[in-house]
Short mmCIF file of C-alpha atoms in Angstrom, two decimals:
data_model
loop_
_atom_site.label_atom_id
_atom_site.label_comp_id
_atom_site.label_asym_id
_atom_site.label_seq_id
_atom_site.Cartn_x
_atom_site.Cartn_y
_atom_site.Cartn_z
CA MET C 217 -9.11 -76.12 -40.32
CA PHE C 218 -13.48 -76.61 -39.73
CA ARG C 219 -13.76 -79.87 -41.82
CA VAL C 220 -15.84 -82.05 -39.01
CA LYS C 221 -15.96 -85.74 -38.47
CA PRO C 222 -19.21 -87.44 -39.38
CA VAL C 223 -20.58 -88.66 -36.18
CA GLU C 224 -20.82 -92.17 -37.98
CA GLN C 225 -17.18 -92.41 -39.09
CA SER C 226 -16.68 -91.53 -35.17
CA ILE C 227 -19.06 -94.35 -34.52
CA ARG C 228 -17.42 -96.81 -37.07
CA ASP C 229 -13.78 -95.79 -36.25
CA THR C 230 -14.78 -97.30 -32.36
CA GLU C 231 -15.28 -100.64 -34.15
CA ALA C 232 -11.45 -101.70 -35.65
CA PRO C 233 -9.77 -103.78 -34.51
CA GLU C 234 -6.41 -102.65 -32.98
CA HIS C 235 -8.30 -99.36 -31.04
CA ARG C 236 -11.43 -101.13 -30.17
CA LEU C 237 -11.70 -100.95 -26.35
CA LYS C 238 -13.84 -103.55 -23.78
CA LYS C 239 -17.03 -102.53 -22.60
CA ASP C 240 -17.42 -104.03 -19.38
CA LEU C 241 -19.18 -100.62 -17.48
CA SER C 242 -23.02 -99.87 -16.68
CA ALA C 243 -24.22 -97.05 -14.76
CA LEU C 244 -23.72 -98.18 -11.23
CA ASP C 245 -20.12 -98.47 -12.62
CA LEU C 246 -20.22 -94.56 -14.43
CA THR C 247 -21.98 -93.48 -11.16
CA VAL C 248 -18.79 -94.84 -8.87
CA PHE C 249 -17.01 -93.50 -10.98
CA GLY C 250 -18.11 -90.44 -11.15
CA VAL C 251 -18.46 -89.75 -7.14
CA GLY C 252 -14.88 -90.31 -6.87
CA VAL C 253 -13.20 -87.86 -9.25
CA ILE C 254 -15.71 -85.47 -7.64
CA VAL C 255 -15.05 -86.42 -4.09
CA GLY C 256 -11.99 -85.62 -3.22
CA THR C 257 -10.45 -82.64 -2.17
CA GLY C 258 -13.38 -80.70 -1.79
CA ILE C 259 -15.18 -81.53 0.66
CA PHE C 260 -12.21 -82.26 2.82
CA VAL C 261 -10.67 -77.98 2.61
CA LEU C 262 -13.07 -75.82 0.39
CA THR C 263 -15.73 -76.04 2.86
CA GLY C 264 -13.86 -73.80 6.06
CA GLN C 265 -11.95 -71.88 3.32
CA VAL C 266 -14.74 -69.92 1.79
CA ALA C 267 -17.17 -70.13 4.50
CA ARG C 268 -14.30 -68.36 7.14
CA ASN C 269 -13.23 -66.24 4.09
CA LEU C 270 -16.42 -65.93 1.65
CA ALA C 271 -19.65 -66.90 2.78
CA GLY C 272 -20.25 -67.45 6.01
CA PRO C 273 -22.41 -70.36 7.16
CA ALA C 274 -24.43 -69.37 3.51
CA VAL C 275 -21.35 -71.72 2.40
CA ALA C 276 -24.28 -74.37 1.47
CA LEU C 277 -25.90 -71.47 -0.64
CA SER C 278 -22.03 -71.83 -2.61
CA PHE C 279 -22.06 -75.29 -3.33
CA VAL C 280 -25.57 -75.11 -4.71
CA VAL C 281 -24.77 -71.85 -7.08
CA ALA C 282 -22.12 -74.02 -8.42
CA ALA C 283 -23.81 -77.92 -8.76
CA VAL C 284 -26.26 -75.41 -11.18
CA ALA C 285 -24.17 -74.45 -12.90
CA CYS C 286 -22.29 -77.96 -13.40
CA GLY C 287 -26.31 -79.39 -13.85
CA LEU C 288 -26.52 -77.02 -16.87
CA ALA C 289 -23.52 -78.48 -18.45
CA ALA C 290 -24.25 -81.74 -17.17
CA LEU C 291 -27.39 -81.89 -19.08
CA CYS C 292 -25.51 -81.46 -21.92
CA TYR C 293 -22.99 -83.20 -21.76
CA ALA C 294 -25.72 -86.48 -21.24
CA GLU C 295 -27.17 -85.50 -24.33
CA PHE C 296 -23.93 -85.64 -26.57
CA ALA C 297 -22.40 -88.75 -25.09
CA SER C 298 -25.24 -90.83 -25.37
CA THR C 299 -25.24 -89.21 -29.33
CA VAL C 300 -21.83 -89.94 -30.07
CA PRO C 301 -21.05 -92.74 -27.60
CA VAL C 302 -17.23 -92.62 -28.78
CA ALA C 303 -14.00 -91.46 -26.16
CA GLY C 304 -13.06 -88.25 -25.79
CA SER C 305 -15.92 -86.53 -24.84
CA ALA C 306 -15.89 -82.75 -25.26
CA TYR C 307 -12.72 -83.17 -27.59
CA THR C 308 -15.06 -86.16 -29.95
CA PHE C 309 -18.48 -83.62 -29.73
CA ALA C 310 -16.33 -80.32 -31.03
CA PHE C 311 -15.39 -83.14 -33.68
CA ALA C 312 -18.13 -83.55 -34.68
CA THR C 313 -19.83 -80.20 -34.68
CA LEU C 314 -17.57 -77.77 -34.52
CA GLY C 315 -14.56 -78.68 -36.78
CA GLU C 316 -11.40 -79.96 -36.48
CA PHE C 317 -9.25 -77.07 -35.32
CA PRO C 318 -11.83 -76.16 -32.55
CA ALA C 319 -12.35 -79.83 -31.70
CA TRP C 320 -7.80 -80.23 -31.57
CA ILE C 321 -7.82 -77.10 -29.50
CA ILE C 322 -10.36 -78.13 -26.79
CA GLY C 323 -8.67 -81.79 -26.66
CA TRP C 324 -5.40 -80.46 -25.72
CA ASP C 325 -7.38 -77.87 -23.19
CA LEU C 326 -8.65 -81.28 -21.54
CA VAL C 327 -5.19 -83.43 -21.75
CA LEU C 328 -3.48 -80.24 -19.69
CA GLU C 329 -6.77 -79.63 -17.54
CA MET C 330 -5.97 -83.44 -16.34
CA MET C 331 -2.65 -83.80 -16.64
CA LEU C 332 -2.27 -81.06 -14.35
CA GLY C 333 -4.92 -81.94 -11.61
CA SER C 334 -3.86 -85.91 -11.87
CA ALA C 335 -0.96 -84.25 -10.19
CA VAL C 336 -1.50 -81.74 -8.12
CA VAL C 337 -3.87 -84.37 -6.02
CA ALA C 338 -1.33 -86.52 -6.29
CA VAL C 339 0.40 -84.47 -3.94
CA GLY C 340 -2.20 -83.76 -1.73
CA TRP C 341 -2.23 -87.68 -1.62
CA SER C 342 1.21 -87.60 -0.31
CA GLY C 343 1.39 -85.19 2.10
CA TYR C 344 -2.36 -86.85 3.90
CA LEU C 345 -0.03 -90.21 3.90
CA THR C 346 2.57 -88.37 5.30
CA SER C 347 0.26 -86.74 8.06
CA LEU C 348 -1.18 -90.07 8.68
CA LEU C 349 2.27 -92.24 8.92
CA ALA C 350 3.60 -89.08 11.12
CA SER C 351 0.75 -89.32 13.92
CA MET C 352 1.55 -93.71 13.58
CA GLY C 353 5.32 -92.57 14.24
CA LEU C 354 6.74 -93.05 11.06
CA ARG C 355 8.35 -90.31 9.45
CA LEU C 356 9.09 -90.28 5.77
CA PRO C 357 12.77 -88.01 4.90
CA PRO C 358 11.50 -84.61 4.63
CA ALA C 359 13.65 -84.57 0.65
CA LEU C 360 11.72 -87.81 -0.58
CA ALA C 361 7.53 -86.18 1.22
CA GLY C 362 6.62 -82.99 2.97
CA GLU C 363 5.68 -79.52 2.81
CA ASP C 364 9.19 -79.16 0.69
CA PRO C 365 10.84 -81.76 -0.68
CA VAL C 366 13.58 -82.25 -3.20
CA PHE C 367 11.25 -85.64 -5.22
CA ASN C 368 7.91 -85.96 -3.89
CA LEU C 369 8.25 -90.25 -3.51
CA PRO C 370 4.98 -91.43 -2.47
CA ALA C 371 3.40 -88.60 -4.80
CA ALA C 372 5.27 -90.35 -7.72
CA LEU C 373 4.65 -93.83 -6.38
CA VAL C 374 1.03 -93.46 -6.39
CA VAL C 375 0.53 -92.58 -10.00
CA LEU C 376 2.89 -95.51 -11.05
CA ALA C 377 0.80 -97.46 -9.08
CA LEU C 378 -2.23 -96.69 -10.55
CA THR C 379 -1.04 -96.51 -13.88
CA ALA C 380 -0.41 -99.70 -13.84
CA VAL C 381 -4.05 -100.62 -12.35
CA LEU C 382 -5.43 -98.83 -15.55
CA VAL C 383 -3.46 -100.16 -18.24
CA ALA C 384 -5.00 -104.47 -16.82
CA GLY C 385 -8.49 -103.34 -17.72
CA ILE C 386 -11.19 -100.84 -17.17
CA LYS C 387 -13.26 -103.22 -14.71
CA LEU C 388 -10.43 -104.04 -12.57
CA SER C 389 -10.05 -100.26 -12.39
CA SER C 390 -14.07 -99.96 -12.24
CA ARG C 391 -13.59 -103.18 -9.17
CA LEU C 392 -10.82 -100.95 -7.08
CA ASN C 393 -12.74 -97.92 -7.18
CA LEU C 394 -15.79 -99.05 -5.94
CA ILE C 395 -14.14 -100.30 -3.07
CA VAL C 396 -12.17 -96.99 -2.30
CA VAL C 397 -15.02 -94.49 -3.32
CA THR C 398 -16.86 -97.17 -0.50
CA ILE C 399 -14.95 -96.86 2.20
CA LYS C 400 -14.90 -92.83 1.20
CA VAL C 401 -18.32 -92.18 1.01
CA ALA C 402 -18.43 -94.27 4.51
CA VAL C 403 -16.28 -91.69 6.24
CA ILE C 404 -17.97 -88.63 5.04
CA LEU C 405 -21.06 -90.05 6.20
CA LEU C 406 -20.00 -91.07 9.53
CA VAL C 407 -18.67 -87.85 10.04
CA ILE C 408 -22.10 -86.23 9.21
CA VAL C 409 -24.12 -88.21 11.42
CA ALA C 410 -20.99 -88.06 14.46
CA GLY C 411 -20.95 -84.29 13.88
CA LEU C 412 -25.16 -83.64 13.68
CA PHE C 413 -24.62 -84.14 17.48
CA PHE C 414 -21.83 -81.19 17.59
CA VAL C 415 -24.46 -78.91 15.82
CA ARG C 416 -25.17 -74.91 17.88
CA ALA C 417 -28.12 -73.42 15.81
CA ALA C 418 -26.34 -70.26 16.96
CA ASN C 419 -23.93 -71.05 14.91
CA TYR C 420 -26.39 -70.58 12.26
CA THR C 421 -26.59 -66.57 13.15
CA PRO C 422 -26.21 -64.28 10.69
CA PHE C 423 -26.97 -67.47 8.02
CA ILE C 424 -25.68 -64.47 5.34
CA PRO C 425 -23.43 -62.09 7.27
CA PRO C 426 -23.80 -58.79 6.46
CA ALA C 427 -21.75 -57.78 2.80
CA GLU C 428 -17.74 -56.07 4.14
CA PRO C 429 -14.75 -55.05 2.05
CA THR C 430 -11.35 -56.96 1.69
CA PRO C 431 -8.00 -56.16 0.88
CA ALA C 432 -7.75 -55.96 -3.26
CA VAL C 433 -6.20 -58.25 -4.97
CA ARG C 434 -3.47 -56.49 -6.53
CA ASP C 435 -1.72 -57.30 -9.88
CA LEU C 436 -2.45 -60.65 -11.93
CA SER C 437 -3.21 -62.53 -9.15
CA ALA C 438 -6.86 -60.38 -9.02
CA PRO C 439 -9.91 -61.70 -10.81
CA LEU C 440 -10.52 -61.42 -14.07
CA ILE C 441 -13.71 -59.50 -13.87
CA GLN C 442 -12.24 -57.25 -11.20
CA VAL C 443 -9.35 -55.82 -13.68
CA LEU C 444 -12.49 -55.76 -16.48
CA PHE C 445 -15.07 -53.76 -14.30
CA GLY C 446 -12.63 -52.09 -11.51
CA ILE C 447 -15.04 -54.21 -9.07
CA THR C 448 -14.01 -54.05 -5.38
CA PRO C 449 -13.67 -57.48 -3.56
CA VAL C 450 -16.21 -57.97 -0.95
CA ALA C 451 -16.93 -60.70 1.88
CA TYR C 452 -20.18 -62.48 2.67
CA GLY C 453 -23.55 -60.74 1.35
CA VAL C 454 -25.20 -62.08 -1.36
CA ILE C 455 -21.30 -61.32 -3.16
CA GLY C 456 -19.51 -63.51 -1.40
CA VAL C 457 -21.81 -66.27 -1.82
CA PHE C 458 -21.61 -66.13 -5.76
CA SER C 459 -17.64 -65.34 -5.72
CA ALA C 460 -17.53 -68.17 -3.26
CA ALA C 461 -19.32 -70.79 -5.41
CA ALA C 462 -16.42 -69.61 -8.68
CA ILE C 463 -14.21 -71.06 -5.85
CA VAL C 464 -15.99 -74.17 -4.62
CA PHE C 465 -16.75 -75.11 -8.31
CA PHE C 466 -13.36 -76.98 -7.86
CA ALA C 467 -14.58 -79.41 -5.92
CA TYR C 468 -17.31 -80.47 -8.72
CA ILE C 469 -14.49 -80.72 -11.14
CA GLY C 470 -14.50 -84.38 -12.70
CA PHE C 471 -18.36 -85.49 -13.65
CA ASP C 472 -16.97 -84.83 -17.06
CA VAL C 473 -14.74 -87.75 -17.07
CA VAL C 474 -17.70 -89.69 -16.94
CA ALA C 475 -18.24 -89.12 -20.75
CA THR C 476 -14.59 -90.12 -21.77
CA ALA C 477 -15.71 -93.39 -20.69
CA ALA C 478 -18.52 -93.46 -23.16
CA GLU C 479 -16.94 -96.38 -25.87
CA GLU C 480 -16.39 -98.71 -22.82
CA THR C 481 -20.11 -98.62 -21.63
CA ARG C 482 -21.88 -101.51 -22.93
CA ASN C 483 -25.38 -99.63 -23.20
CA PRO C 484 -24.27 -95.89 -23.33
CA GLN C 485 -27.49 -94.75 -24.67
CA ARG C 486 -29.09 -95.26 -21.61
CA ASP C 487 -26.27 -95.39 -19.20
CA LEU C 488 -23.89 -92.49 -19.76
CA PRO C 489 -26.89 -89.66 -18.95
CA ILE C 490 -27.49 -91.99 -16.44
CA GLY C 491 -23.95 -91.74 -14.69
CA ILE C 492 -23.67 -88.48 -15.12
CA ILE C 493 -26.41 -86.71 -13.69
CA ALA C 494 -26.44 -89.23 -10.87
CA SER C 495 -23.11 -88.63 -9.82
CA LEU C 496 -23.33 -84.90 -10.20
CA ALA C 497 -26.49 -85.25 -7.52
CA VAL C 498 -25.06 -87.27 -5.44
CA CYS C 499 -21.65 -85.15 -4.76
CA THR C 500 -23.28 -82.21 -4.44
CA THR C 501 -26.06 -83.60 -1.08
CA LEU C 502 -22.60 -84.85 0.14
CA TYR C 503 -21.26 -81.22 -0.03
CA VAL C 504 -23.94 -79.13 1.72
CA ALA C 505 -24.36 -82.00 4.16
CA VAL C 506 -20.49 -81.66 5.07
CA SER C 507 -20.73 -77.79 5.13
CA VAL C 508 -24.39 -77.63 7.17
CA VAL C 509 -22.65 -79.75 9.72
CA VAL C 510 -19.39 -78.10 9.68
CA VAL C 511 -19.97 -74.57 10.17
CA GLY C 512 -22.62 -75.94 12.62
CA MET C 513 -20.60 -77.49 14.71
CA GLN C 514 -17.67 -73.81 15.31
CA PRO C 515 -18.23 -70.26 14.86
CA TYR C 516 -17.33 -69.49 10.96
CA ARG C 517 -14.76 -67.28 12.10
CA GLU C 518 -13.01 -69.72 13.75
CA LEU C 519 -12.93 -72.27 10.57
CA SER C 520 -9.74 -73.86 10.36
CA VAL C 521 -8.62 -73.41 6.26
CA ALA C 522 -5.79 -75.93 5.56
CA ALA C 523 -8.29 -78.85 7.91
CA PRO C 524 -11.33 -77.76 8.50
CA LEU C 525 -13.39 -80.92 9.17
CA ALA C 526 -11.21 -82.02 11.43
CA ASP C 527 -9.97 -79.24 13.25
CA ALA C 528 -14.24 -79.03 13.56
CA PHE C 529 -14.24 -82.39 16.00
CA LYS C 530 -11.08 -80.97 17.44
CA ALA C 531 -12.61 -78.19 18.62
CA VAL C 532 -15.42 -80.25 20.04
CA GLY C 533 -12.45 -82.31 21.86
CA GLN C 534 -13.63 -85.39 19.47
CA THR C 535 -10.02 -85.87 18.33
CA TRP C 536 -10.46 -89.30 17.06
CA ALA C 537 -12.12 -88.02 13.79
CA ALA C 538 -8.48 -86.71 12.14
CA SER C 539 -7.25 -89.68 11.80
CA LEU C 540 -10.50 -91.35 10.77
CA ILE C 541 -10.85 -88.12 7.62
CA SER C 542 -6.82 -88.65 6.73
CA ILE C 543 -7.87 -91.80 6.02
CA GLY C 544 -11.01 -90.77 3.97
CA ALA C 545 -9.25 -87.92 2.28
CA LEU C 546 -6.31 -90.36 1.91
CA ALA C 547 -9.52 -92.97 0.02
CA GLY C 548 -10.82 -89.94 -2.10
CA LEU C 549 -7.86 -88.55 -3.74
CA THR C 550 -6.50 -92.43 -5.03
CA THR C 551 -9.88 -92.36 -6.57
CA VAL C 552 -9.33 -88.94 -8.15
CA VAL C 553 -5.87 -89.74 -9.65
CA MET C 554 -6.41 -92.77 -11.39
CA ILE C 555 -9.81 -91.41 -12.94
CA LEU C 556 -8.62 -88.00 -14.33
CA MET C 557 -5.82 -90.57 -15.16
CA LEU C 558 -8.63 -92.81 -17.20
CA GLY C 559 -9.82 -89.19 -18.46
CA MET C 560 -6.85 -87.89 -19.84
CA SER C 561 -5.60 -90.90 -21.73
CA ARG C 562 -9.14 -91.39 -23.16
CA VAL C 563 -9.12 -87.79 -24.72
CA MET C 564 -5.36 -88.43 -26.03
CA PHE C 565 -6.36 -92.32 -27.57
CA ALA C 566 -8.89 -90.76 -29.06
CA MET C 567 -6.63 -87.66 -30.76
CA CYS C 568 -4.04 -90.18 -31.72
CA ARG C 569 -6.84 -92.47 -33.55
CA ASP C 570 -7.46 -89.12 -35.48
CA ASN C 571 -4.03 -88.73 -36.43
CA LEU C 572 -3.58 -85.11 -35.10
CA LEU C 573 -0.93 -86.97 -32.78
CA PRO C 574 1.17 -89.90 -33.72
CA ARG C 575 -1.44 -92.52 -34.63
CA GLY C 576 0.80 -95.79 -33.44
CA LEU C 577 0.32 -94.42 -29.55
CA ALA C 578 -3.23 -95.34 -30.02
CA ARG C 579 -2.71 -99.30 -29.88
CA VAL C 580 -4.80 -101.32 -27.59
CA HIS C 581 -3.64 -103.99 -25.56
CA PRO C 582 -4.89 -107.29 -27.37
CA ARG C 583 -5.63 -108.64 -23.83
CA TYR C 584 -6.82 -106.24 -22.02
CA GLY C 585 -8.27 -103.96 -24.11
CA THR C 586 -6.97 -100.58 -22.81
CA PRO C 587 -4.61 -98.08 -24.43
CA TYR C 588 -1.86 -98.74 -22.49
CA ARG C 589 1.31 -96.80 -24.80
CA ILE C 590 -0.55 -94.09 -24.31
CA THR C 591 -2.09 -94.97 -20.45
CA VAL C 592 1.50 -95.96 -19.90
CA LEU C 593 3.41 -92.29 -21.60
CA LEU C 594 1.39 -90.53 -19.67
CA GLY C 595 2.17 -91.68 -16.28
CA ALA C 596 4.99 -91.70 -16.29
CA VAL C 597 4.29 -87.91 -17.26
CA VAL C 598 2.59 -87.50 -14.60
CA ALA C 599 4.44 -88.92 -11.59
CA VAL C 600 7.66 -86.45 -12.76
CA LEU C 601 4.90 -83.87 -12.68
CA ALA C 602 4.44 -84.76 -9.11
CA GLY C 603 7.58 -85.20 -7.82
CA LEU C 604 9.53 -82.90 -9.25
CA VAL C 605 7.61 -79.96 -9.72
CA PRO C 606 5.58 -77.68 -7.36
CA LEU C 607 2.03 -77.17 -8.91
CA ALA C 608 0.10 -75.06 -5.94
CA GLU C 609 0.68 -71.55 -7.88
CA ILE C 610 -1.24 -73.32 -11.99
CA ALA C 611 -3.82 -75.42 -10.33
CA GLU C 612 -6.15 -73.30 -11.44
CA LEU C 613 -5.56 -74.66 -14.99
CA VAL C 614 -7.22 -77.35 -14.13
CA ASN C 615 -10.46 -74.97 -13.57
CA ILE C 616 -10.61 -72.86 -16.31
CA GLY C 617 -9.67 -75.80 -18.18
CA THR C 618 -13.23 -77.19 -17.23
CA LEU C 619 -14.87 -74.31 -17.77
CA PHE C 620 -13.77 -73.96 -21.50
CA ALA C 621 -14.86 -77.23 -22.07
CA PHE C 622 -18.16 -76.90 -20.33
CA VAL C 623 -18.95 -73.86 -23.03
CA VAL C 624 -17.73 -75.71 -26.28
CA VAL C 625 -20.27 -79.09 -24.94
CA SER C 626 -23.16 -76.28 -24.91
CA LEU C 627 -22.83 -74.86 -28.01
CA ALA C 628 -22.33 -77.66 -29.51
CA VAL C 629 -25.45 -79.22 -28.10
CA VAL C 630 -27.56 -76.48 -30.18
CA ILE C 631 -25.12 -76.77 -33.13
CA LEU C 632 -25.42 -80.37 -33.62
CA ARG C 633 -29.33 -79.75 -32.85
CA ARG C 634 -29.58 -78.04 -36.39
CA THR C 635 -26.80 -79.52 -38.62
CA ARG C 636 -27.90 -83.37 -37.40
CA SER C 637 -31.40 -83.68 -35.93
CA ASP C 638 -32.09 -87.21 -37.96
CA LEU C 639 -29.12 -88.43 -35.42
CA PRO C 640 -31.60 -91.01 -32.39
CA ARG C 641 -30.85 -89.00 -29.69
CA SER C 642 -32.13 -90.96 -26.30
CA PHE C 643 -31.58 -88.15 -23.80
CA ARG C 644 -32.48 -84.92 -25.00
CA THR C 645 -31.19 -81.91 -23.02
CA PRO C 646 -34.29 -79.72 -22.20
CA LEU C 647 -34.87 -75.91 -23.41
CA VAL C 648 -33.00 -76.06 -25.89
CA PRO C 649 -31.46 -73.40 -26.52
CA LEU C 650 -32.36 -72.03 -22.98
CA VAL C 651 -29.92 -74.39 -21.46
CA PRO C 652 -27.00 -74.78 -23.09
CA ALA C 653 -27.50 -70.44 -22.87
CA LEU C 654 -27.07 -70.51 -19.10
CA SER C 655 -24.81 -73.15 -18.66
CA VAL C 656 -22.56 -70.60 -21.03
CA LEU C 657 -22.80 -67.84 -19.54
CA SER C 658 -22.80 -69.50 -16.05
CA CYS C 659 -19.29 -70.80 -16.78
CA LEU C 660 -17.94 -67.40 -18.48
CA TYR C 661 -18.83 -66.06 -15.15
CA LEU C 662 -17.21 -68.48 -13.21
CA MET C 663 -14.05 -68.32 -15.31
CA LEU C 664 -13.99 -63.93 -15.27
CA ASN C 665 -13.32 -64.90 -11.68
CA LEU C 666 -10.38 -66.72 -11.97
CA PRO C 667 -7.11 -64.34 -11.75
CA VAL C 668 -5.33 -62.60 -14.78
CA GLU C 669 -2.27 -64.86 -14.28
CA THR C 670 -4.59 -68.13 -14.60
CA TRP C 671 -5.95 -66.73 -18.39
CA ILE C 672 -2.12 -66.09 -19.06
CA ARG C 673 -0.89 -69.13 -18.48
CA PHE C 674 -4.17 -70.74 -20.05
CA LEU C 675 -3.36 -68.69 -23.19
CA VAL C 676 -0.04 -69.18 -23.52
CA TRP C 677 -0.78 -73.35 -23.24
CA MET C 678 -2.98 -72.68 -26.18
CA VAL C 679 -0.35 -71.11 -28.25
CA VAL C 680 1.53 -74.24 -27.94
CA GLY C 681 -1.57 -75.99 -29.40
CA ILE C 682 -1.88 -74.38 -31.90
CA GLY C 683 1.78 -75.09 -33.14
CA VAL C 684 1.49 -78.49 -32.90
CA TYR C 685 -1.54 -78.91 -34.78
CA PHE C 686 -0.61 -76.53 -37.86
CA LEU C 687 3.45 -78.24 -37.75
CA TYR C 688 1.92 -81.63 -37.06
CA GLY C 689 -1.55 -82.61 -36.69
CA ARG C 690 -3.25 -80.67 -39.57
CA ARG C 691 -1.46 -82.73 -42.93
CA ARG C 692 -1.83 -86.02 -40.88
CA SER C 693 -4.96 -85.97 -39.70
CA VAL C 694 -7.76 -88.82 -40.79
CA LEU C 695 -9.76 -85.97 -42.92
CA ALA C 696 -6.67 -84.69 -44.86
CA GLY C 697 -7.47 -84.37 -48.47
CA ARG C 698 -10.86 -84.80 -47.97
#
């Protein structure tokens, strides 16, 4: 169960002709991938929600706190990704340090995270498209789109279209991502600059509003930390800033997907650390700037929860911004869906290549150099989920899955430093073991702020995964019998 796959063997496996991926990505491609997957609904929705309900004008500090937690994990990811440039991200890292069973658990977790994440975002994409078309006088049938469709056709179609793009090659995917990310960032920058003309200093006072109690969240919807320690939740104040940070962490999910493209990077030792850290830095800057502008345009208690950016501009008489923001949101969500599906297929590709799942699925297309069988299979599953399943209630599983992966990678960096100090490391996480320890603690704190029901669903998924491992993967693994 705890047999370790040597780093050298993982790297040799990447050279097998039937499993060799094309190396087409540069540091710029990786950075754009990171920005593409991070900047999504968070910048268009979460800003207003947490400012109004938890942090007030200090919401910018909440984004900074969440960014610090992600930054600590990003430093650990950068060392691992450059040292072990193999598809699979945290799954591969765990296999090289903690052993096969822990690697299976983290791989199973990552597939869940990215599968649900891409389906949830596809549903959001459909909502923005429906709204934009309605503003143009084009209304889709309620049974096929809207708040409660029988089958969400736009969500399923965008997943299938992006599946075709991913099969056609990593370079085509990166070019499409570059175009869409450029549109998305241009819209965000325009909104920031335009919004500055309507900022009022009075809206920033008090910057951190006095703490006040809120009605306790009851039963399984209560945060785990409240159940464990009997904490009564409060809004605003310093505690409110940190509570908001646990929520806006959703906005940063995705930078770890950059590590899943390690095997398709031309110079992974140099480019992966740049892509991981640069994408996180760019997105943090955008998030803080947007949050500062939005709370300056409108009193925080009046901010919209559903569409804070658009409604803030409407409040100051600038209705032109609503359509522009919808276009930016559509562009943003398109790249999020695509890159989450890219990461999901690469994790499962690595698991199939190790024979923990059917090895035949890991075949690479002879022309395009992509794991086409896995990509098509997962694309079909995500399309069905996006079309049929109401996923709002289980979306938080994406968050807990990511945080769990961060904890594993942070621990694995310390272990690999001790067990394989001889490995060449082009990037080294500073202040080991302090930085990994802080990463683990910050991620665990954010996990404790998630609802009890999220923990229950997560544990159920893990139990199913353990069953699959013992019934299939353990005996068929490439390391079986060694």
